[in-house]
Amino acid sequence: DLGNLLNRTISMLNKYQEGRAGAYPGQVTDYDADLEAVIEDNVRAYFGNMDNFHFSLALDNTWKIISRANKYIDETMPWVLAKDDSKQAELQSVLYHLVDALRIIAILIQPVMTQTPKLIFEQLGISDSDHSFASLEIGLYPEAAQVIAKGKPIFPRLDKEEEVDYIRSQMSTPATDEEDWDPEETELVNAKDKTIKFDKFDDVELKVAEVKDCDFVEGADKLLKFRLDAGDQQDRQILSGIREFYPEPKDLIGKKVIIVANLKARKMKGEISQGMILSAEDGDDLRVIFVDESLPNGSLLG
């Protein structure tokens, strides 16, 4: 979440305001006051927790600011404001509040993360500024600061092959002796209590589909609208309630996903949805399941 917030903010500042956030504008948009309140409340709570040696709770306070700032982007939609000349003051306010929030976040994580704050300050163009706890007041991001021309991931992706090789090298012999293993004695764990027979599962038609376009649904906070090539005579449309997990829907274009192709179509927010996109959930996290891009659109899974 932190890396994503930094990357999006740097990218938008360079795209819309030539890398400069300008002066603190006060509270301009309908969401500025709430963001500032969340920052101030959690900074206070952070110090209370640090003073009482509740370090994990102090980090929770910091990550609440990160979460609120990411949500703030989705609420204010800077990419929409940038298209309207009459909304430039709101756009400047949004981008300023984001860089200032990142400045404050980087200060708060300094006692725990020794390298990341330095990288954030560099990308925000404020390496020489005061980063002490005394500078946590909102609105202190320097007016003349210039963010880095091209943001760099502060948490770069690991090399897949290297990590797989390492994991394999660390794998130990299974604790269970193969000779003693009896699959009939294995206790299976299912999220749903009811089991189904194969013929019922066989009724479900799963297909590979390519995302041709993806966008928000007007008037819907949770929905994304997908245009998909699933090997039909024409593209089909599916609505999915995953907007909070994919705030930049255009990033999904070109990906290949798995859909339930024979699910009965239904209307959602006045839009037709012709199937379901499969995803995986782990706690509060959700990710769409992508498949090998070499698979032809419309390929059957089973």
PDB file of N, CA and C in Angstrom, residues 108-159:
ATOM      1  N   LEU A 108       7.112   9.195  10.306  1.00  0.00           N
ATOM      2  CA  LEU A 108       6.597   8.291  11.338  1.00  0.00           C
ATOM      3  C   LEU A 108       7.254   6.912  11.297  1.00  0.00           C
ATOM      4  N   ILE A 109       7.656   6.454  10.119  1.00  0.00           N
ATOM      5  CA  ILE A 109       8.225   5.099  10.034  1.00  0.00           C
ATOM      6  C   ILE A 109       9.735   5.088  10.247  1.00  0.00           C
ATOM      7  N   GLN A 110      10.335   6.257  10.445  1.00  0.00           N
ATOM      8  CA  GLN A 110      11.801   6.316  10.604  1.00  0.00           C
ATOM      9  C   GLN A 110      12.348   5.462  11.746  1.00  0.00           C
ATOM     10  N   PRO A 111      11.664   5.358  12.897  1.00  0.00           N
ATOM     11  CA  PRO A 111      12.229   4.546  13.979  1.00  0.00           C
ATOM     12  C   PRO A 111      12.266   3.056  13.663  1.00  0.00           C
ATOM     13  N   VAL A 112      11.501   2.621  12.665  1.00  0.00           N
ATOM     14  CA  VAL A 112      11.375   1.192  12.388  1.00  0.00           C
ATOM     15  C   VAL A 112      12.010   0.798  11.058  1.00  0.00           C
ATOM     16  N   MET A 113      11.786   1.593  10.027  1.00  0.00           N
ATOM     17  CA  MET A 113      12.319   1.293   8.692  1.00  0.00           C
ATOM     18  C   MET A 113      13.454   2.273   8.411  1.00  0.00           C
ATOM     19  N   THR A 114      14.663   1.763   8.385  1.00  0.00           N
ATOM     20  CA  THR A 114      15.826   2.661   8.362  1.00  0.00           C
ATOM     21  C   THR A 114      16.176   3.194   6.984  1.00  0.00           C
ATOM     22  N   GLN A 115      15.767   2.484   5.916  1.00  0.00           N
ATOM     23  CA  GLN A 115      16.142   2.892   4.564  1.00  0.00           C
ATOM     24  C   GLN A 115      14.981   3.496   3.773  1.00  0.00           C
ATOM     25  N   THR A 116      13.798   2.947   3.951  1.00  0.00           N
ATOM     26  CA  THR A 116      12.640   3.380   3.162  1.00  0.00           C
ATOM     27  C   THR A 116      12.340   4.872   3.275  1.00  0.00           C
ATOM     28  N   PRO A 117      12.354   5.469   4.478  1.00  0.00           N
ATOM     29  CA  PRO A 117      12.071   6.912   4.562  1.00  0.00           C
ATOM     30  C   PRO A 117      13.018   7.752   3.713  1.00  0.00           C
ATOM     31  N   LYS A 118      14.300   7.372   3.679  1.00  0.00           N
ATOM     32  CA  LYS A 118      15.259   8.132   2.877  1.00  0.00           C
ATOM     33  C   LYS A 118      14.873   8.080   1.395  1.00  0.00           C
ATOM     34  N   LEU A 119      14.448   6.903   0.947  1.00  0.00           N
ATOM     35  CA  LEU A 119      14.048   6.761  -0.454  1.00  0.00           C
ATOM     36  C   LEU A 119      12.816   7.608  -0.758  1.00  0.00           C
ATOM     37  N   ILE A 120      11.889   7.653   0.192  1.00  0.00           N
ATOM     38  CA  ILE A 120      10.669   8.457  -0.003  1.00  0.00           C
ATOM     39  C   ILE A 120      11.022   9.940  -0.062  1.00  0.00           C
ATOM     40  N   PHE A 121      11.864  10.406   0.870  1.00  0.00           N
ATOM     41  CA  PHE A 121      12.266  11.815   0.874  1.00  0.00           C
ATOM     42  C   PHE A 121      12.945  12.182  -0.446  1.00  0.00           C
ATOM     43  N   GLU A 122      13.792  11.282  -0.951  1.00  0.00           N
ATOM     44  CA  GLU A 122      14.474  11.547  -2.226  1.00  0.00           C
ATOM     45  C   GLU A 122      13.477  11.686  -3.361  1.00  0.00           C
ATOM     46  N   GLN A 123      12.504  10.787  -3.415  1.00  0.00           N
ATOM     47  CA  GLN A 123      11.532  10.839  -4.508  1.00  0.00           C
ATOM     48  C   GLN A 123      10.611  12.047  -4.389  1.00  0.00           C
ATOM     49  N   LEU A 124      10.385  12.494  -3.156  1.00  0.00           N
ATOM     50  CA  LEU A 124       9.545  13.681  -2.959  1.00  0.00           C
ATOM     51  C   LEU A 124      10.350  14.967  -3.147  1.00  0.00           C
ATOM     52  N   GLY A 125      11.662  14.840  -3.334  1.00  0.00           N
ATOM     53  CA  GLY A 125      12.500  16.020  -3.552  1.00  0.00           C
ATOM     54  C   GLY A 125      12.740  16.829  -2.297  1.00  0.00           C
ATOM     55  N   ILE A 126      12.738  16.186  -1.123  1.00  0.00           N
ATOM     56  CA  ILE A 126      12.880  16.926   0.141  1.00  0.00           C
ATOM     57  C   ILE A 126      13.948  16.294   1.038  1.00  0.00           C
ATOM     58  N   SER A 127      15.002  15.776   0.443  1.00  0.00           N
ATOM     59  CA  SER A 127      16.054  15.134   1.229  1.00  0.00           C
ATOM     60  C   SER A 127      16.698  16.087   2.233  1.00  0.00           C
ATOM     61  N   ASP A 128      16.733  17.361   1.886  1.00  0.00           N
ATOM     62  CA  ASP A 128      17.414  18.336   2.748  1.00  0.00           C
ATOM     63  C   ASP A 128      16.484  19.002   3.759  1.00  0.00           C
ATOM     64  N   SER A 129      15.225  18.593   3.801  1.00  0.00           N
ATOM     65  CA  SER A 129      14.255  19.221   4.711  1.00  0.00           C
ATOM     66  C   SER A 129      14.363  18.652   6.121  1.00  0.00           C
ATOM     67  N   ASP A 130      13.633  19.270   7.037  1.00  0.00           N
ATOM     68  CA  ASP A 130      13.579  18.804   8.420  1.00  0.00           C
ATOM     69  C   ASP A 130      12.649  17.592   8.484  1.00  0.00           C
ATOM     70  N   HIS A 131      13.170  16.462   8.947  1.00  0.00           N
ATOM     71  CA  HIS A 131      12.360  15.249   9.052  1.00  0.00           C
ATOM     72  C   HIS A 131      12.207  14.796  10.495  1.00  0.00           C
ATOM     73  N   SER A 132      12.320  15.730  11.418  1.00  0.00           N
ATOM     74  CA  SER A 132      12.157  15.404  12.829  1.00  0.00           C
ATOM     75  C   SER A 132      10.675  15.336  13.175  1.00  0.00           C
ATOM     76  N   PHE A 133      10.383  14.784  14.352  1.00  0.00           N
ATOM     77  CA  PHE A 133       8.987  14.708  14.797  1.00  0.00           C
ATOM     78  C   PHE A 133       8.371  16.093  14.982  1.00  0.00           C
ATOM     79  N   ALA A 134       9.215  17.113  15.073  1.00  0.00           N
ATOM     80  CA  ALA A 134       8.695  18.478  15.231  1.00  0.00           C
ATOM     81  C   ALA A 134       8.096  19.007  13.931  1.00  0.00           C
ATOM     82  N   SER A 135       8.338  18.288  12.815  1.00  0.00           N
ATOM     83  CA  SER A 135       7.850  18.779  11.519  1.00  0.00           C
ATOM     84  C   SER A 135       6.665  17.970  11.000  1.00  0.00           C
ATOM     85  N   LEU A 136       5.841  17.461  11.914  1.00  0.00           N
ATOM     86  CA  LEU A 136       4.700  16.631  11.522  1.00  0.00           C
ATOM     87  C   LEU A 136       3.430  17.438  11.277  1.00  0.00           C
ATOM     88  N   GLU A 137       3.521  18.735  11.394  1.00  0.00           N
ATOM     89  CA  GLU A 137       2.344  19.576  11.143  1.00  0.00           C
ATOM     90  C   GLU A 137       1.947  19.505   9.664  1.00  0.00           C
ATOM     91  N   ILE A 138       0.660  19.474   9.401  1.00  0.00           N
ATOM     92  CA  ILE A 138       0.158  19.446   8.021  1.00  0.00           C
ATOM     93  C   ILE A 138       0.493  20.755   7.311  1.00  0.00           C
ATOM     94  N   GLY A 139       0.913  20.652   6.043  1.00  0.00           N
ATOM     95  CA  GLY A 139       1.169  21.836   5.239  1.00  0.00           C
ATOM     96  C   GLY A 139       2.622  22.259   5.190  1.00  0.00           C
ATOM     97  N   LEU A 140       3.542  21.407   5.629  1.00  0.00           N
ATOM     98  CA  LEU A 140       4.959  21.777   5.654  1.00  0.00           C
ATOM     99  C   LEU A 140       5.749  21.227   4.470  1.00  0.00           C
ATOM    100  N   TYR A 141       5.079  20.575   3.527  1.00  0.00           N
ATOM    101  CA  TYR A 141       5.806  20.160   2.312  1.00  0.00           C
ATOM    102  C   TYR A 141       6.225  21.427   1.571  1.00  0.00           C
ATOM    103  N   PRO A 142       7.513  21.573   1.245  1.00  0.00           N
ATOM    104  CA  PRO A 142       8.018  22.833   0.678  1.00  0.00           C
ATOM    105  C   PRO A 142       7.374  23.184  -0.670  1.00  0.00           C
ATOM    106  N   GLU A 143       7.000  24.427  -0.800  1.00  0.00           N
ATOM    107  CA  GLU A 143       6.351  24.905  -2.022  1.00  0.00           C
ATOM    108  C   GLU A 143       7.246  24.730  -3.248  1.00  0.00           C
ATOM    109  N   ALA A 144       8.549  24.914  -3.088  1.00  0.00           N
ATOM    110  CA  ALA A 144       9.468  24.864  -4.229  1.00  0.00           C
ATOM    111  C   ALA A 144       9.973  23.457  -4.532  1.00  0.00           C
ATOM    112  N   ALA A 145       9.544  22.466  -3.767  1.00  0.00           N
ATOM    113  CA  ALA A 145      10.074  21.111  -3.953  1.00  0.00           C
ATOM    114  C   ALA A 145       9.657  20.532  -5.302  1.00  0.00           C
ATOM    115  N   GLN A 146      10.545  19.733  -5.869  1.00  0.00           N
ATOM    116  CA  GLN A 146      10.310  19.078  -7.167  1.00  0.00           C
ATOM    117  C   GLN A 146      10.494  17.578  -6.970  1.00  0.00           C
ATOM    118  N   VAL A 147       9.443  16.808  -7.276  1.00  0.00           N
ATOM    119  CA  VAL A 147       9.552  15.358  -7.117  1.00  0.00           C
ATOM    120  C   VAL A 147      10.448  14.785  -8.205  1.00  0.00           C
ATOM    121  N   ILE A 148      10.906  13.574  -7.986  1.00  0.00           N
ATOM    122  CA  ILE A 148      11.758  12.897  -8.955  1.00  0.00           C
ATOM    123  C   ILE A 148      11.023  12.755 -10.288  1.00  0.00           C
ATOM    124  N   ALA A 149      11.755  12.847 -11.391  1.00  0.00           N
ATOM    125  CA  ALA A 149      11.123  12.837 -12.715  1.00  0.00           C
ATOM    126  C   ALA A 149      10.427  11.514 -13.012  1.00  0.00           C
ATOM    127  N   LYS A 150      10.994  10.440 -12.548  1.00  0.00           N
ATOM    128  CA  LYS A 150      10.385   9.123 -12.759  1.00  0.00           C
ATOM    129  C   LYS A 150      10.514   8.325 -11.468  1.00  0.00           C
ATOM    130  N   GLY A 151       9.371   8.008 -10.867  1.00  0.00           N
ATOM    131  CA  GLY A 151       9.380   7.284  -9.609  1.00  0.00           C
ATOM    132  C   GLY A 151       9.977   5.891  -9.737  1.00  0.00           C
ATOM    133  N   LYS A 152      10.636   5.451  -8.683  1.00  0.00           N
ATOM    134  CA  LYS A 152      11.216   4.112  -8.646  1.00  0.00           C
ATOM    135  C   LYS A 152      10.541   3.315  -7.523  1.00  0.00           C
ATOM    136  N   PRO A 153      10.191   2.070  -7.782  1.00  0.00           N
ATOM    137  CA  PRO A 153       9.552   1.261  -6.735  1.00  0.00           C
ATOM    138  C   PRO A 153      10.439   1.148  -5.500  1.00  0.00           C
ATOM    139  N   ILE A 154       9.905   1.487  -4.333  1.00  0.00           N
ATOM    140  CA  ILE A 154      10.703   1.367  -3.113  1.00  0.00           C
ATOM    141  C   ILE A 154      10.691  -0.071  -2.596  1.00  0.00           C
ATOM    142  N   PHE A 155       9.745  -0.860  -3.083  1.00  0.00           N
ATOM    143  CA  PHE A 155       9.711  -2.284  -2.755  1.00  0.00           C
ATOM    144  C   PHE A 155       9.683  -3.062  -4.068  1.00  0.00           C
ATOM    145  N   PRO A 156      10.831  -3.167  -4.760  1.00  0.00           N
ATOM    146  CA  PRO A 156      10.850  -3.797  -6.085  1.00  0.00           C
ATOM    147  C   PRO A 156      10.464  -5.271  -6.018  1.00  0.00           C
ATOM    148  N   ARG A 157       9.890  -5.738  -7.118  1.00  0.00           N
ATOM    149  CA  ARG A 157       9.505  -7.147  -7.204  1.00  0.00           C
ATOM    150  C   ARG A 157      10.747  -8.033  -7.142  1.00  0.00           C
ATOM    151  N   LEU A 158      10.587  -9.166  -6.486  1.00  0.00           N
ATOM    152  CA  LEU A 158      11.684 -10.116  -6.397  1.00  0.00           C
ATOM    153  C   LEU A 158      11.802 -10.906  -7.693  1.00  0.00           C
ATOM    154  N   ASP A 159      12.999 -11.381  -7.988  1.00  0.00           N
ATOM    155  CA  ASP A 159      13.198 -12.213  -9.169  1.00  0.00           C
ATOM    156  C   ASP A 159      12.592 -13.583  -8.911  1.00  0.00           C
TER     157      ASP A 159
END
